[in-house]
JSON list of C-alpha atoms in Angstrom, two decimals:
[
{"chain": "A", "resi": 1, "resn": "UNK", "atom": "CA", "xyz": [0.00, 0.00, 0.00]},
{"chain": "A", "resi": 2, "resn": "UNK", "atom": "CA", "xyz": [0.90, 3.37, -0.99]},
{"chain": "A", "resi": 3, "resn": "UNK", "atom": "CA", "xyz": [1.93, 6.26, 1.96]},
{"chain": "A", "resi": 4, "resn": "UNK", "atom": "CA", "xyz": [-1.08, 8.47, 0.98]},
{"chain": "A", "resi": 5, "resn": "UNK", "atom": "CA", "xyz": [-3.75, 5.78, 2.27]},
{"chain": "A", "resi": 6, "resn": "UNK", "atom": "CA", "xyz": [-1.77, 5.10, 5.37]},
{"chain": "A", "resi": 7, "resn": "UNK", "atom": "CA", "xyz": [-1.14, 8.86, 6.14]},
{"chain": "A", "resi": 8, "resn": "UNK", "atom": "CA", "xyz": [-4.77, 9.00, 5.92]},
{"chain": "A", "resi": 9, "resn": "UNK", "atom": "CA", "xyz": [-5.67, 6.11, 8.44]},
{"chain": "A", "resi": 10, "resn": "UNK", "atom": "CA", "xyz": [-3.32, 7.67, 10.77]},
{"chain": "A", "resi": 11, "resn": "UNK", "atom": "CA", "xyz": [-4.74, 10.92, 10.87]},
{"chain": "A", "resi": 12, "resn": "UNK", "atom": "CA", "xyz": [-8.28, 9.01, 10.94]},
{"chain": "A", "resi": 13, "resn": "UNK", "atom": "CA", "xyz": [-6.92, 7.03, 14.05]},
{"chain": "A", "resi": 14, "resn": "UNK", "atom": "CA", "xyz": [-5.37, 10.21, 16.10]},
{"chain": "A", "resi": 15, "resn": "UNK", "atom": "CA", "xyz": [-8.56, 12.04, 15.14]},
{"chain": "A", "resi": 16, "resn": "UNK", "atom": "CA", "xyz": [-10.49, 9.28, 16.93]},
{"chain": "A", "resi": 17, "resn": "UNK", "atom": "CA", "xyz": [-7.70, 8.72, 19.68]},
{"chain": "A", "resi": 18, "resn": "UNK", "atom": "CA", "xyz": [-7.79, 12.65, 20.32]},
{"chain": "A", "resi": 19, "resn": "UNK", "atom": "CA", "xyz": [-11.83, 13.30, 20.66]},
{"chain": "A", "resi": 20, "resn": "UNK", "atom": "CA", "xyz": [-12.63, 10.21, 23.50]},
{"chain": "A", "resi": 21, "resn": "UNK", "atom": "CA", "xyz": [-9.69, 10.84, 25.42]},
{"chain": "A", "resi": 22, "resn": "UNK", "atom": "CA", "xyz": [-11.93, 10.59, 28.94]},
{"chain": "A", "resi": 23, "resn": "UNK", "atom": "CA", "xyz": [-14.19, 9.19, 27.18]},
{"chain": "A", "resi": 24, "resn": "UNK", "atom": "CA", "xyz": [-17.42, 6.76, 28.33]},
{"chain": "A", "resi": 25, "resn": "UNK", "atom": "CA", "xyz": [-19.51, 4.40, 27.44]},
{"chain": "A", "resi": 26, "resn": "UNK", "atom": "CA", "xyz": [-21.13, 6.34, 24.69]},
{"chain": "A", "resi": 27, "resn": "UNK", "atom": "CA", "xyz": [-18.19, 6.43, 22.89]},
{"chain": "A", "resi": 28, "resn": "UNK", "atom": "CA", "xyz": [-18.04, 2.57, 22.19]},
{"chain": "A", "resi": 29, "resn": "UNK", "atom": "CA", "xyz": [-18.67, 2.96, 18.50]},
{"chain": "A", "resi": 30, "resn": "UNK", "atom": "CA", "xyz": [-15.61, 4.94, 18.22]},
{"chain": "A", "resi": 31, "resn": "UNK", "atom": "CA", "xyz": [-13.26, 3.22, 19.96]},
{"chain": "A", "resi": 32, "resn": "UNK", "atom": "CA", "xyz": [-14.83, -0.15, 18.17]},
{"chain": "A", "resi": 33, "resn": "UNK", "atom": "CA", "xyz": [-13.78, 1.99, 14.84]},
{"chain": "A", "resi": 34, "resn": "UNK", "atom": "CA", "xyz": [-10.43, 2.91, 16.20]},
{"chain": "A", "resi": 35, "resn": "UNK", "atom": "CA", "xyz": [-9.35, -0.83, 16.39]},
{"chain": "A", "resi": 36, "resn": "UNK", "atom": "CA", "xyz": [-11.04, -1.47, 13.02]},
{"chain": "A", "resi": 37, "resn": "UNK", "atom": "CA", "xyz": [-8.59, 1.36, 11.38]},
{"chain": "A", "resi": 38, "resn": "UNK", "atom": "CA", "xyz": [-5.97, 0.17, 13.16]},
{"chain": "A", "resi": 39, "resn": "UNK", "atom": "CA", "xyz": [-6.21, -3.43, 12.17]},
{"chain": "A", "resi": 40, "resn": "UNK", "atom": "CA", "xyz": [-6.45, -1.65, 8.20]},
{"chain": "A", "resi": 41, "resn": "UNK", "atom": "CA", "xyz": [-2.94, -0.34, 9.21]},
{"chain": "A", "resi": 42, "resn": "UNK", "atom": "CA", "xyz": [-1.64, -3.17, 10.39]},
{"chain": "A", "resi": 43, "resn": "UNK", "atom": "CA", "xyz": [-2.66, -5.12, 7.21]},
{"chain": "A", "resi": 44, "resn": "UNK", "atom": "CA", "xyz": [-0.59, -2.11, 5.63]},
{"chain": "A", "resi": 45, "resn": "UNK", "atom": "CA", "xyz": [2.53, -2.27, 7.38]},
{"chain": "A", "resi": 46, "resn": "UNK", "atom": "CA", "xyz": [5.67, -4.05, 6.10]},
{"chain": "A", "resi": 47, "resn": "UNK", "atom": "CA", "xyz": [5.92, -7.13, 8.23]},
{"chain": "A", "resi": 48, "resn": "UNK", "atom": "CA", "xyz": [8.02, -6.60, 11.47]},
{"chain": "A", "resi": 49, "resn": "UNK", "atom": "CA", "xyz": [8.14, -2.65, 11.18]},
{"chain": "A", "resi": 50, "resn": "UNK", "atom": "CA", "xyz": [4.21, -2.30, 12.69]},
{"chain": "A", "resi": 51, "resn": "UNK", "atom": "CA", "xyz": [5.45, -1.28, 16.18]},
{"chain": "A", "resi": 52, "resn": "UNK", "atom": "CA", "xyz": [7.91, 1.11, 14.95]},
{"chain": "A", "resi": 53, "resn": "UNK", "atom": "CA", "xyz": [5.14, 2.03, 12.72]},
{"chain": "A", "resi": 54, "resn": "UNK", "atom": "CA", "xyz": [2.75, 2.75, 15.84]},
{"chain": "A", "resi": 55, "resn": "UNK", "atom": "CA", "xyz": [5.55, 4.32, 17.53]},
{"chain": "A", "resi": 56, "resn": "UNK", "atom": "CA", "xyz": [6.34, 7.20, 14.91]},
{"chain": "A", "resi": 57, "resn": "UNK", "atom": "CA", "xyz": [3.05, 7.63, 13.53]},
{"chain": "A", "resi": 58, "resn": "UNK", "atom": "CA", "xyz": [0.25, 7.12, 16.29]},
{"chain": "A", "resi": 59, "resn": "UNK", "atom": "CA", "xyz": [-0.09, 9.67, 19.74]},
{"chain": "A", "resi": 60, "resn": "UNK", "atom": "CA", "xyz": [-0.91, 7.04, 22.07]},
{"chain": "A", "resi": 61, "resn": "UNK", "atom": "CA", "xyz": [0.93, 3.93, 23.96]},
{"chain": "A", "resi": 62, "resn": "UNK", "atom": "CA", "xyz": [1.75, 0.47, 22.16]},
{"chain": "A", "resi": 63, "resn": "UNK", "atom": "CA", "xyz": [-0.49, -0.79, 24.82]},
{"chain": "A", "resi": 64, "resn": "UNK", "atom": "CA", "xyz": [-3.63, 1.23, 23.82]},
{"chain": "A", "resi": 65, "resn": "UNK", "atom": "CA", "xyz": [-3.59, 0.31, 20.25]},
{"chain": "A", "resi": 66, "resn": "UNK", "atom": "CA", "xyz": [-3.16, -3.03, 21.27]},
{"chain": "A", "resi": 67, "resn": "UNK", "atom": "CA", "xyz": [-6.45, -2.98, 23.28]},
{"chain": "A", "resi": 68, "resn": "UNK", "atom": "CA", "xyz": [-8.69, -1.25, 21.01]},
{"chain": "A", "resi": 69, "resn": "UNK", "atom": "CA", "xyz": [-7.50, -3.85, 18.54]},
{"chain": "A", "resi": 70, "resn": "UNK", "atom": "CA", "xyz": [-8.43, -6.54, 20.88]},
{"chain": "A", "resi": 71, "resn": "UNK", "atom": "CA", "xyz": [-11.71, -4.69, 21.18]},
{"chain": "A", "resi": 72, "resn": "UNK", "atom": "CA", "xyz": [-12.27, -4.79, 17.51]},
{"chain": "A", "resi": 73, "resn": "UNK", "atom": "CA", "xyz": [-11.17, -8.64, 16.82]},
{"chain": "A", "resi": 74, "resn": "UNK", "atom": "CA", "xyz": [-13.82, -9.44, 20.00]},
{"chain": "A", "resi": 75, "resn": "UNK", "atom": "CA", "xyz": [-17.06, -11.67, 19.06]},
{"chain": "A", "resi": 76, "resn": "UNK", "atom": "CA", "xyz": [-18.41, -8.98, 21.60]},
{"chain": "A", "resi": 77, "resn": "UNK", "atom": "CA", "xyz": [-16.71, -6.03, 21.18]},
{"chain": "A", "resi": 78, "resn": "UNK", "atom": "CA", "xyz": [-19.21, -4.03, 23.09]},
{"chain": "A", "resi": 79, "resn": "UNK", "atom": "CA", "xyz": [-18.87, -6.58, 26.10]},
{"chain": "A", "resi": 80, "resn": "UNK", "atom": "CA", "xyz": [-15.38, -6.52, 25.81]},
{"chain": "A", "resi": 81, "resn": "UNK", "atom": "CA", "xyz": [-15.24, -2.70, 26.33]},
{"chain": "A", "resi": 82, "resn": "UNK", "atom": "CA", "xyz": [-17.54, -3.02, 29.37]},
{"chain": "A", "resi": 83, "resn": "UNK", "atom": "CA", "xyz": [-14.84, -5.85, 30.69]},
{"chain": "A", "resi": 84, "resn": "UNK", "atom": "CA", "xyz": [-11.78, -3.16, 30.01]},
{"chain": "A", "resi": 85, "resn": "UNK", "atom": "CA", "xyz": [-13.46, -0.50, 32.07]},
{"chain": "A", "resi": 86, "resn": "UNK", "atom": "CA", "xyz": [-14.81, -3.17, 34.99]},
{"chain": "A", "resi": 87, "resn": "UNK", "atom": "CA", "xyz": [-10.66, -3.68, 34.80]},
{"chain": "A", "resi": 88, "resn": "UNK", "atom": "CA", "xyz": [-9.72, -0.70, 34.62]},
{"chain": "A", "resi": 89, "resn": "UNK", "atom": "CA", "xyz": [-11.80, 0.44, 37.85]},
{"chain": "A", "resi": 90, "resn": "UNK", "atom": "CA", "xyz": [-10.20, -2.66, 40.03]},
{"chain": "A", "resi": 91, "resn": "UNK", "atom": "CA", "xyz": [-7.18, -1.27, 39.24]},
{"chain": "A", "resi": 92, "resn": "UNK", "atom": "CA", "xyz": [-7.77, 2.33, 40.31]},
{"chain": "A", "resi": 93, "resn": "UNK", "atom": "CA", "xyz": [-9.14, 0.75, 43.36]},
{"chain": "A", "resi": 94, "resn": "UNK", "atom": "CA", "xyz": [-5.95, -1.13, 44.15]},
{"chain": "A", "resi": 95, "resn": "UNK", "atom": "CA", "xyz": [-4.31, 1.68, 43.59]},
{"chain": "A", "resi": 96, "resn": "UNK", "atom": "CA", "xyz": [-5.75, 3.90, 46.07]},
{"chain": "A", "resi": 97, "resn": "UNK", "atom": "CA", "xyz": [-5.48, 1.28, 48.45]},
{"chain": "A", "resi": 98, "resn": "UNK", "atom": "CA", "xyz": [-2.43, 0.65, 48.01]},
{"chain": "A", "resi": 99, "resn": "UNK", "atom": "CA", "xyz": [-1.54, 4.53, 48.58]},
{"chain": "A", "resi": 100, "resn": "UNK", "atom": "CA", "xyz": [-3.63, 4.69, 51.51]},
{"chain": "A", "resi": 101, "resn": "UNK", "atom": "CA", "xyz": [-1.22, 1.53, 53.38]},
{"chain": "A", "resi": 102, "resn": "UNK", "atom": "CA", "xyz": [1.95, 3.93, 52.57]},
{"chain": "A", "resi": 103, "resn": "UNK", "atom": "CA", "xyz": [0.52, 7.16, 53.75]},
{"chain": "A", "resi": 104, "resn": "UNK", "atom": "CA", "xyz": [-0.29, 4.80, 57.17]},
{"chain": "A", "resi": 105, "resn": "UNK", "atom": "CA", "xyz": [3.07, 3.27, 57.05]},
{"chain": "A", "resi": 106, "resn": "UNK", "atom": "CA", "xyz": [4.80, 6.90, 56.66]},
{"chain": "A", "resi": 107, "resn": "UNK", "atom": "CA", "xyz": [2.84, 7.82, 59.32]},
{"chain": "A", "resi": 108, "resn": "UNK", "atom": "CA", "xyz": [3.32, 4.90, 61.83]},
{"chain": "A", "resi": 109, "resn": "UNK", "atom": "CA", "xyz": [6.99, 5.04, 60.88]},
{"chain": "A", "resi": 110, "resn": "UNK", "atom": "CA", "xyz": [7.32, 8.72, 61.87]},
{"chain": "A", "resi": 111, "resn": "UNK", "atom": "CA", "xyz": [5.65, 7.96, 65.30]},
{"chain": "A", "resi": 112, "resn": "UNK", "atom": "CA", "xyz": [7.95, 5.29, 65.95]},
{"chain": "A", "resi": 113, "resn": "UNK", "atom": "CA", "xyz": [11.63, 7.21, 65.38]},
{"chain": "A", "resi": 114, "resn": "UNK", "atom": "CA", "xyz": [9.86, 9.68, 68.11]},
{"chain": "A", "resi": 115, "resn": "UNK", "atom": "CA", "xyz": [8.63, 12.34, 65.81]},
{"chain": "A", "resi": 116, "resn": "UNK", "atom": "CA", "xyz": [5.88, 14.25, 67.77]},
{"chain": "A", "resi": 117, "resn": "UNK", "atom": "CA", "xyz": [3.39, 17.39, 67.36]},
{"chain": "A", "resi": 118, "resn": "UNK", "atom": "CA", "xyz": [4.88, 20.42, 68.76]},
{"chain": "A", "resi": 119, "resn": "UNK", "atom": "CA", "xyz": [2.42, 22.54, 69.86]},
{"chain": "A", "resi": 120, "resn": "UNK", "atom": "CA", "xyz": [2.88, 25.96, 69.76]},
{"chain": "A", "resi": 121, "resn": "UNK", "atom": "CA", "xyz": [1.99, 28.96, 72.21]},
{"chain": "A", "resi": 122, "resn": "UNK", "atom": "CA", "xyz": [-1.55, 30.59, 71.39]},
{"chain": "A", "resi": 123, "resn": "UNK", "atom": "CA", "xyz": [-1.15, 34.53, 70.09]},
{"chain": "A", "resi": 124, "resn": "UNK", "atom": "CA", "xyz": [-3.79, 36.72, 71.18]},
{"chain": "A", "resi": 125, "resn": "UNK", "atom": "CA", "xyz": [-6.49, 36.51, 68.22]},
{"chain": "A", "resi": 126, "resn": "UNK", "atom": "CA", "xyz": [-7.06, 39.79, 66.30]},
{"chain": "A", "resi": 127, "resn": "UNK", "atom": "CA", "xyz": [-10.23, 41.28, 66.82]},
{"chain": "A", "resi": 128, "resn": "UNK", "atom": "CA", "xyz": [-12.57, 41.09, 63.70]},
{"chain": "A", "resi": 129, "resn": "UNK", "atom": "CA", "xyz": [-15.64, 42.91, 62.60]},
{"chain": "A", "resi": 130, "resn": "UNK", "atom": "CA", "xyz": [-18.87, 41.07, 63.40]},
{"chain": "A", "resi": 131, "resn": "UNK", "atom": "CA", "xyz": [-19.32, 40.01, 59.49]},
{"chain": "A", "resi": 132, "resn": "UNK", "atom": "CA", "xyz": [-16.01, 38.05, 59.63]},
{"chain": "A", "resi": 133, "resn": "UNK", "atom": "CA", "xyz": [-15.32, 34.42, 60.91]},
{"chain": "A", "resi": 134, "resn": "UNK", "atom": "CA", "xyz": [-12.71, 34.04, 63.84]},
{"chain": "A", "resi": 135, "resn": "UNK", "atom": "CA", "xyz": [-9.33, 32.97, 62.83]},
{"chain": "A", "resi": 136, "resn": "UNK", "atom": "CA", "xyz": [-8.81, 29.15, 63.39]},
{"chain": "A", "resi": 137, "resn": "UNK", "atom": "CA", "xyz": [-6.57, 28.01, 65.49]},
{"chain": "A", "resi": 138, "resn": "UNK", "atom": "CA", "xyz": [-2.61, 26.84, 64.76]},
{"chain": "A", "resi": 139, "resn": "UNK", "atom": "CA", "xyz": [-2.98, 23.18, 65.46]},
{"chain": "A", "resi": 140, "resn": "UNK", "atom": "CA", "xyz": [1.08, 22.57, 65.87]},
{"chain": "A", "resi": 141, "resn": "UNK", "atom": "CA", "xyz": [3.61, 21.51, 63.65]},
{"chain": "A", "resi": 142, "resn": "UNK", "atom": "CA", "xyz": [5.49, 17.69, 62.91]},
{"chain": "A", "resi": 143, "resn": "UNK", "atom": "CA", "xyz": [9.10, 17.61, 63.69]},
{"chain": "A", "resi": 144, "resn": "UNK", "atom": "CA", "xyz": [11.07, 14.49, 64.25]},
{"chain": "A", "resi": 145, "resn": "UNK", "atom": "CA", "xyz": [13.01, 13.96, 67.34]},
{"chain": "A", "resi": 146, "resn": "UNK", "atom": "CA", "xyz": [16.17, 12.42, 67.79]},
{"chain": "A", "resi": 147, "resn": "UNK", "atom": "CA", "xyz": [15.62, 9.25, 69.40]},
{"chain": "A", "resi": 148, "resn": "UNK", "atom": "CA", "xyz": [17.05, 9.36, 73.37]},
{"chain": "A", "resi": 149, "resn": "UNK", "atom": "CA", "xyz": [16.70, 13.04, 72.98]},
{"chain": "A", "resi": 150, "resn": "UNK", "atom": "CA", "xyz": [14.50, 15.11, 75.83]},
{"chain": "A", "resi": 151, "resn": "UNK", "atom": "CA", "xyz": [11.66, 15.83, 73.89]},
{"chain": "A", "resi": 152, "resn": "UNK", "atom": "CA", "xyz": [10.91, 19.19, 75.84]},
{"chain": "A", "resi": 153, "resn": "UNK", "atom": "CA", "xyz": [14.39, 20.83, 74.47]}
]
């Protein structure tokens, strides 16, 4: 195949790729259409040069292509979308969880080499008109302490 046909399936495909970038469920069609295009390029594509084909010519990840051309080769492909985002959702999940246990682990580690909240001495408040909210109060600051150190110095 000639470059004209191909340079015009990969402006098709980024055209696609660029318009359901957050993209839902109502999108399905196109992304069913981007793996259909892309499967056209692939056909295109001298043997053993299609990933340095996707590379220079296509804005989005190896991975991505490879997926919406899963979707398109699918007996289902709508189902198969629904199964990518179901996926895609446990793995946000797991994600967040998984930054949640090192936020507690930062925190239980801090506690444990004797770092402590410092409180620190009240200031008399400024005096506000009646419209304004009072001024909320300095909670204290984190610093560590040496461990066998007198925590009051």
């Amino acid at each position: 195949m000639s470059d004209a046909p191909l340079n015009k399936l990969v402006a098709q495909i980024n055209g696609h790729l660029e318009r359901f970038e957050h993209a839902g469920p109502e999108d399905d069609e196109q992304r069913i259409s981007v793996g259909l295009l892309l499967i056209a390029a692939r056909d295109s594509v001298q043997r053993g040069k299609w990933y340095d084909w996707l590379k220079a010519n296509i804005k989005r990840s190896i991975r991505d292509c490879q997926k919406a051309i899963a979707v398109a080769h699918a007996p289902d492909p709508h189902r198969k979308l629904a199964e990518q985002r179901k996926k895609n959702r446990q793995y946000a999940r797991r994600h967040r969880q998984s930054l949640h246990r090192r936020a507690e682990n930062i925190i239980d580690l801090l506690w444990s080499s004797g770092a402590r909240v410092l409180q620190q001495p009240r200031r008399t408040p400024l005096v506000f008109a009646e419209d304004d909210a009072p001024p909320l109060p300095f909670v204290g600051r984190l610093e560590a302490v040496k461990p066998g150190a007198n925590p009051s110095d």
